[in-house]
Amino acid sequence: FPEMMSNPKLLLVQGTLNVVMKQNVTLSCLSEPGSPPVRYTLFKHNQQVSALNRSDLSPALFTLTISSASDVGEYKCKAEYNNSSGGKYSNSLNFTLIEPISKPVLSSPTSEAKKGQNVTLSCFSENGSLPIRYLFFKGTQTISPQMTMQKREAAVIFLFINSLSDFGTYKCKASNSFPNNTKYSNAFNFTLAEERSHSQPLIISLGLILLLLIIGFALAIPFFVIPLYKASE
């Protein structure tokens, strides 16, 4: 009589659960104790993927190629004796597809600033698997700790413009779990805003008053100056 079959164990023997497109992974399914022959069937979301018969106590090995987003998700295997009903199911393994990030965009609500002003910089990569890690630079020096965003949102830092040296070139970089995938943003520069003198509004006001007086005098000539001139003749 065959031994009582236990629930098989599904193990990942090649590859990772975080997969990239075109990656190969190998799964091992084995029920022990158990008496051969045993039929092992691999399922993805309850859909049969492959089946193998084992006449010894070696595990069934299933090699998969991740060729599309439909190939990721939950996998299980089933072990059963031939010509028998029922069977036992394994634990599940869940594959997640990771995608490369797109080039991040570095931006600010204002491009002009003056000394003593607070400004913000935001870095955002529109595409790529979460979480995404961001780091800000001024020149080649980092100016922020690494920020890990679990949601599809921008990383934001606050800066205080204290001197002319703060008007340098800023950049940020983004990375995620996709191998060898780090992208740098566009360069961003703040320009020095022109500081207007406090006397400028007064000068403009006096100029307007003088202009109005000249226009008023010109309009008054036909009514007052010319008649007085004729009367004196």
mmCIF file of C-alpha atoms in Angstrom:
data_model
loop_
_atom_site.group_PDB
_atom_site.id
_atom_site.type_symbol
_atom_site.label_atom_id
_atom_site.label_comp_id
_atom_site.label_asym_id
_atom_site.label_seq_id
_atom_site.Cartn_x
_atom_site.Cartn_y
_atom_site.Cartn_z
ATOM 1 C CA PHE A 1 0.000 0.000 0.000
ATOM 2 C CA PRO A 2 1.323 3.512 -0.753
ATOM 3 C CA GLU A 3 2.308 5.667 2.176
ATOM 4 C CA MET A 4 -0.035 8.435 3.226
ATOM 5 C CA MET A 5 0.868 11.414 1.083
ATOM 6 C CA SER A 6 1.781 14.704 2.776
ATOM 7 C CA ASN A 7 1.222 18.166 1.411
ATOM 8 C CA PRO A 8 3.996 18.864 -1.085
ATOM 9 C CA LYS A 9 6.422 21.735 -0.669
ATOM 10 C CA LEU A 10 6.867 24.211 -3.497
ATOM 11 C CA LEU A 11 10.306 25.807 -3.446
ATOM 12 C CA LEU A 12 12.134 28.308 -5.618
ATOM 13 C CA VAL A 13 15.451 26.733 -6.648
ATOM 14 C CA GLN A 14 16.506 29.191 -9.374
ATOM 15 C CA GLY A 15 15.689 32.867 -9.758
ATOM 16 C CA THR A 16 13.870 35.284 -7.458
ATOM 17 C CA LEU A 17 10.265 36.090 -6.604
ATOM 18 C CA ASN A 18 10.831 39.607 -7.945
ATOM 19 C CA VAL A 19 11.254 38.901 -11.642
ATOM 20 C CA VAL A 20 12.036 40.872 -14.764
ATOM 21 C CA MET A 21 10.823 40.211 -18.282
ATOM 22 C CA LYS A 22 12.458 37.234 -20.055
ATOM 23 C CA GLN A 23 13.748 35.815 -16.754
ATOM 24 C CA ASN A 24 13.848 32.044 -16.145
ATOM 25 C CA VAL A 25 12.800 30.597 -12.797
ATOM 26 C CA THR A 26 12.766 26.988 -11.615
ATOM 27 C CA LEU A 27 10.326 25.566 -9.066
ATOM 28 C CA SER A 28 10.677 22.319 -7.140
ATOM 29 C CA CYS A 29 7.672 20.316 -5.919
ATOM 30 C CA LEU A 30 8.068 17.303 -3.628
ATOM 31 C CA SER A 31 5.793 15.368 -1.288
ATOM 32 C CA GLU A 32 7.503 13.411 1.496
ATOM 33 C CA PRO A 33 6.808 10.926 2.780
ATOM 34 C CA GLY A 34 5.198 9.398 -0.262
ATOM 35 C CA SER A 35 5.464 6.279 -2.363
ATOM 36 C CA PRO A 36 6.261 6.639 -6.069
ATOM 37 C CA PRO A 37 4.991 6.924 -8.669
ATOM 38 C CA VAL A 38 3.608 10.396 -7.963
ATOM 39 C CA ARG A 39 2.134 12.875 -10.412
ATOM 40 C CA TYR A 40 2.955 16.531 -9.784
ATOM 41 C CA THR A 41 0.906 19.292 -11.387
ATOM 42 C CA LEU A 42 1.804 23.006 -11.333
ATOM 43 C CA PHE A 43 -0.998 25.585 -11.258
ATOM 44 C CA LYS A 44 -1.120 29.345 -11.693
ATOM 45 C CA HIS A 45 -4.302 30.892 -10.337
ATOM 46 C CA ASN A 46 -5.952 27.450 -10.477
ATOM 47 C CA GLN A 47 -5.018 27.018 -14.151
ATOM 48 C CA GLN A 48 -2.822 24.029 -14.980
ATOM 49 C CA VAL A 49 0.605 25.025 -16.273
ATOM 50 C CA SER A 50 2.489 21.726 -16.461
ATOM 51 C CA ALA A 51 2.493 18.169 -15.083
ATOM 52 C CA LEU A 52 5.295 15.657 -14.428
ATOM 53 C CA ASN A 53 5.372 12.009 -13.232
ATOM 54 C CA ARG A 54 8.044 10.854 -10.815
ATOM 55 C CA SER A 55 8.820 7.160 -10.370
ATOM 56 C CA ASP A 56 11.343 7.815 -7.592
ATOM 57 C CA LEU A 57 11.629 10.144 -4.611
ATOM 58 C CA SER A 58 13.150 13.012 -6.607
ATOM 59 C CA PRO A 59 11.276 16.332 -6.814
ATOM 60 C CA ALA A 60 9.473 17.544 -9.915
ATOM 61 C CA LEU A 61 11.273 20.538 -11.412
ATOM 62 C CA PHE A 62 9.294 23.127 -13.386
ATOM 63 C CA THR A 63 11.165 25.789 -15.367
ATOM 64 C CA LEU A 64 9.224 28.894 -16.366
ATOM 65 C CA THR A 65 10.077 31.864 -18.561
ATOM 66 C CA ILE A 66 8.491 35.171 -17.593
ATOM 67 C CA SER A 67 7.536 36.463 -21.023
ATOM 68 C CA SER A 68 4.559 38.691 -20.134
ATOM 69 C CA ALA A 69 2.740 40.233 -17.180
ATOM 70 C CA SER A 70 0.300 37.296 -17.245
ATOM 71 C CA ASP A 71 3.125 34.951 -16.186
ATOM 72 C CA VAL A 72 3.422 36.485 -12.722
ATOM 73 C CA GLY A 73 1.122 35.831 -9.801
ATOM 74 C CA GLU A 74 0.421 32.933 -7.457
ATOM 75 C CA TYR A 75 1.684 29.403 -8.171
ATOM 76 C CA LYS A 76 0.873 26.130 -6.384
ATOM 77 C CA CYS A 77 1.542 22.493 -7.063
ATOM 78 C CA LYS A 78 -0.522 19.351 -6.467
ATOM 79 C CA ALA A 79 0.759 15.864 -5.658
ATOM 80 C CA GLU A 80 -1.367 12.755 -6.270
ATOM 81 C CA TYR A 81 -0.946 9.068 -6.856
ATOM 82 C CA ASN A 82 -1.761 7.834 -10.327
ATOM 83 C CA ASN A 83 -5.245 6.450 -10.765
ATOM 84 C CA SER A 84 -6.388 7.934 -7.470
ATOM 85 C CA SER A 85 -8.785 10.689 -6.618
ATOM 86 C CA GLY A 86 -7.972 13.729 -4.548
ATOM 87 C CA GLY A 87 -4.412 14.784 -3.917
ATOM 88 C CA LYS A 88 -2.626 17.322 -1.755
ATOM 89 C CA TYR A 89 -1.797 20.935 -2.543
ATOM 90 C CA SER A 90 1.367 22.811 -1.653
ATOM 91 C CA ASN A 91 2.076 26.219 -0.261
ATOM 92 C CA SER A 92 1.906 29.091 -2.746
ATOM 93 C CA LEU A 93 4.672 31.218 -4.260
ATOM 94 C CA ASN A 94 3.853 34.649 -5.607
ATOM 95 C CA PHE A 95 5.920 36.237 -8.372
ATOM 96 C CA THR A 96 6.002 40.007 -8.831
ATOM 97 C CA LEU A 97 7.114 41.682 -12.045
ATOM 98 C CA ILE A 98 9.541 44.548 -11.532
ATOM 99 C CA GLU A 99 9.902 47.219 -14.202
ATOM 100 C CA PRO A 100 12.680 49.740 -14.839
ATOM 101 C CA ILE A 101 12.080 53.322 -13.831
ATOM 102 C CA SER A 102 11.812 56.216 -16.245
ATOM 103 C CA LYS A 103 14.065 59.264 -16.113
ATOM 104 C CA PRO A 104 12.967 61.392 -13.153
ATOM 105 C CA VAL A 105 11.920 65.015 -13.558
ATOM 106 C CA LEU A 106 13.324 67.630 -11.175
ATOM 107 C CA SER A 107 11.153 70.726 -10.791
ATOM 108 C CA SER A 108 10.224 73.595 -8.485
ATOM 109 C CA PRO A 109 7.189 75.908 -8.241
ATOM 110 C CA THR A 110 9.558 78.834 -8.825
ATOM 111 C CA SER A 111 12.679 79.243 -10.925
ATOM 112 C CA GLU A 112 13.617 82.610 -9.398
ATOM 113 C CA ALA A 113 14.734 83.109 -5.823
ATOM 114 C CA LYS A 114 16.461 85.672 -3.675
ATOM 115 C CA LYS A 115 18.691 85.408 -0.649
ATOM 116 C CA GLY A 116 16.757 84.571 2.501
ATOM 117 C CA GLN A 117 13.994 82.700 0.624
ATOM 118 C CA ASN A 118 12.709 79.178 1.215
ATOM 119 C CA VAL A 119 12.242 77.049 -1.924
ATOM 120 C CA THR A 120 11.247 73.453 -2.703
ATOM 121 C CA LEU A 121 12.511 70.858 -5.165
ATOM 122 C CA SER A 122 10.524 67.788 -6.225
ATOM 123 C CA CYS A 123 11.800 64.674 -8.002
ATOM 124 C CA PHE A 124 9.379 62.292 -9.706
ATOM 125 C CA SER A 125 9.757 59.184 -11.876
ATOM 126 C CA GLU A 126 6.483 58.447 -13.661
ATOM 127 C CA ASN A 127 7.119 54.773 -14.474
ATOM 128 C CA GLY A 128 8.776 51.886 -12.677
ATOM 129 C CA SER A 129 8.071 49.358 -9.951
ATOM 130 C CA LEU A 130 7.563 50.632 -6.416
ATOM 131 C CA PRO A 131 9.157 51.413 -4.081
ATOM 132 C CA ILE A 132 11.356 54.043 -5.720
ATOM 133 C CA ARG A 133 14.388 55.551 -3.994
ATOM 134 C CA TYR A 134 15.300 59.209 -4.574
ATOM 135 C CA LEU A 135 18.445 61.196 -3.788
ATOM 136 C CA PHE A 136 19.076 64.934 -4.352
ATOM 137 C CA PHE A 137 22.367 66.552 -5.391
ATOM 138 C CA LYS A 138 23.838 70.010 -5.729
ATOM 139 C CA GLY A 139 26.720 69.632 -8.116
ATOM 140 C CA THR A 140 28.252 66.307 -7.078
ATOM 141 C CA GLN A 141 27.368 66.628 -3.378
ATOM 142 C CA THR A 142 24.328 64.907 -1.905
ATOM 143 C CA ILE A 143 22.039 67.330 -0.076
ATOM 144 C CA SER A 144 19.447 64.910 1.284
ATOM 145 C CA PRO A 145 19.163 61.461 2.816
ATOM 146 C CA GLN A 146 17.817 58.748 0.542
ATOM 147 C CA MET A 147 14.020 58.972 0.354
ATOM 148 C CA THR A 148 12.042 55.774 -0.325
ATOM 149 C CA MET A 149 8.576 56.356 -1.764
ATOM 150 C CA GLN A 150 6.096 53.499 -1.384
ATOM 151 C CA LYS A 151 3.459 55.332 -3.447
ATOM 152 C CA ARG A 152 3.524 56.908 -6.891
ATOM 153 C CA GLU A 153 4.373 60.377 -5.633
ATOM 154 C CA ALA A 154 7.236 62.842 -5.816
ATOM 155 C CA ALA A 155 10.014 63.154 -3.276
ATOM 156 C CA VAL A 156 10.229 66.748 -2.023
ATOM 157 C CA ILE A 157 12.976 68.634 -0.199
ATOM 158 C CA PHE A 158 12.991 72.150 1.266
ATOM 159 C CA LEU A 159 15.945 74.491 0.740
ATOM 160 C CA PHE A 160 16.928 77.834 2.238
ATOM 161 C CA ILE A 161 18.692 80.175 -0.173
ATOM 162 C CA ASN A 162 21.324 81.668 2.101
ATOM 163 C CA SER A 163 24.033 82.841 -0.288
ATOM 164 C CA LEU A 164 24.959 83.098 -3.953
ATOM 165 C CA SER A 165 26.551 79.627 -3.736
ATOM 166 C CA ASP A 166 23.043 78.193 -3.317
ATOM 167 C CA PHE A 167 22.239 79.170 -6.917
ATOM 168 C CA GLY A 168 24.146 76.181 -8.311
ATOM 169 C CA THR A 169 23.010 73.230 -10.426
ATOM 170 C CA TYR A 170 20.685 70.711 -8.798
ATOM 171 C CA LYS A 171 19.891 67.135 -9.871
ATOM 172 C CA CYS A 172 18.256 64.036 -8.440
ATOM 173 C CA LYS A 173 18.511 60.330 -9.139
ATOM 174 C CA ALA A 174 15.965 57.531 -8.876
ATOM 175 C CA SER A 175 16.391 53.770 -8.517
ATOM 176 C CA ASN A 176 14.313 50.706 -7.658
ATOM 177 C CA SER A 177 14.777 46.948 -7.325
ATOM 178 C CA PHE A 178 15.257 46.485 -11.078
ATOM 179 C CA PRO A 179 18.916 45.442 -11.494
ATOM 180 C CA ASN A 180 21.402 48.058 -12.701
ATOM 181 C CA ASN A 181 18.674 50.654 -13.063
ATOM 182 C CA THR A 182 19.595 54.132 -11.832
ATOM 183 C CA LYS A 183 18.382 57.218 -13.689
ATOM 184 C CA TYR A 184 19.431 60.859 -13.259
ATOM 185 C CA SER A 185 17.124 63.815 -13.762
ATOM 186 C CA ASN A 186 17.458 66.987 -15.770
ATOM 187 C CA ALA A 187 19.560 69.798 -14.278
ATOM 188 C CA PHE A 188 17.736 72.605 -12.466
ATOM 189 C CA ASN A 189 19.053 76.071 -11.627
ATOM 190 C CA PHE A 190 17.539 78.852 -9.579
ATOM 191 C CA THR A 191 18.101 82.344 -10.972
ATOM 192 C CA LEU A 192 18.595 85.374 -8.764
ATOM 193 C CA ALA A 193 15.454 87.493 -8.636
ATOM 194 C CA GLU A 194 16.014 91.222 -9.122
ATOM 195 C CA GLU A 195 15.437 93.103 -5.894
ATOM 196 C CA ARG A 196 13.595 96.339 -6.605
ATOM 197 C CA SER A 197 14.600 99.476 -4.776
ATOM 198 C CA HIS A 198 12.091 100.965 -2.331
ATOM 199 C CA SER A 199 12.467 104.334 -4.088
ATOM 200 C CA GLN A 200 11.303 102.987 -7.454
ATOM 201 C CA PRO A 201 7.540 103.235 -6.718
ATOM 202 C CA LEU A 202 8.013 106.848 -5.516
ATOM 203 C CA ILE A 203 9.992 107.802 -8.621
ATOM 204 C CA ILE A 204 7.340 106.235 -10.862
ATOM 205 C CA SER A 205 4.554 108.092 -9.013
ATOM 206 C CA LEU A 206 6.342 111.460 -9.306
ATOM 207 C CA GLY A 207 6.954 110.840 -12.990
ATOM 208 C CA LEU A 208 3.269 110.163 -13.588
ATOM 209 C CA ILE A 209 2.269 113.321 -11.695
ATOM 210 C CA LEU A 210 4.710 115.403 -13.747
ATOM 211 C CA LEU A 211 3.410 113.861 -16.968
ATOM 212 C CA LEU A 212 -0.188 114.673 -15.982
ATOM 213 C CA LEU A 213 0.798 118.275 -15.203
ATOM 214 C CA ILE A 214 2.424 118.660 -18.615
ATOM 215 C CA ILE A 215 -0.627 117.193 -20.363
ATOM 216 C CA GLY A 216 -2.906 119.476 -18.291
ATOM 217 C CA PHE A 217 -0.854 122.532 -19.172
ATOM 218 C CA ALA A 218 -0.927 121.609 -22.869
ATOM 219 C CA LEU A 219 -4.705 121.270 -22.778
ATOM 220 C CA ALA A 220 -5.083 124.599 -20.974
ATOM 221 C CA ILE A 221 -3.182 126.597 -23.611
ATOM 222 C CA PRO A 222 -6.153 127.018 -26.010
ATOM 223 C CA PHE A 223 -8.458 128.165 -23.210
ATOM 224 C CA PHE A 224 -6.268 130.467 -21.090
ATOM 225 C CA VAL A 225 -2.930 131.340 -22.621
ATOM 226 C CA ILE A 226 -4.082 132.163 -26.199
ATOM 227 C CA PRO A 227 -7.035 134.378 -25.124
ATOM 228 C CA LEU A 228 -4.734 136.321 -22.734
ATOM 229 C CA TYR A 229 -2.216 136.815 -25.527
ATOM 230 C CA LYS A 230 -4.899 138.131 -27.907
ATOM 231 C CA ALA A 231 -6.293 140.429 -25.251
ATOM 232 C CA SER A 232 -2.903 142.038 -24.755
ATOM 233 C CA GLU A 233 -2.562 142.947 -28.455
#
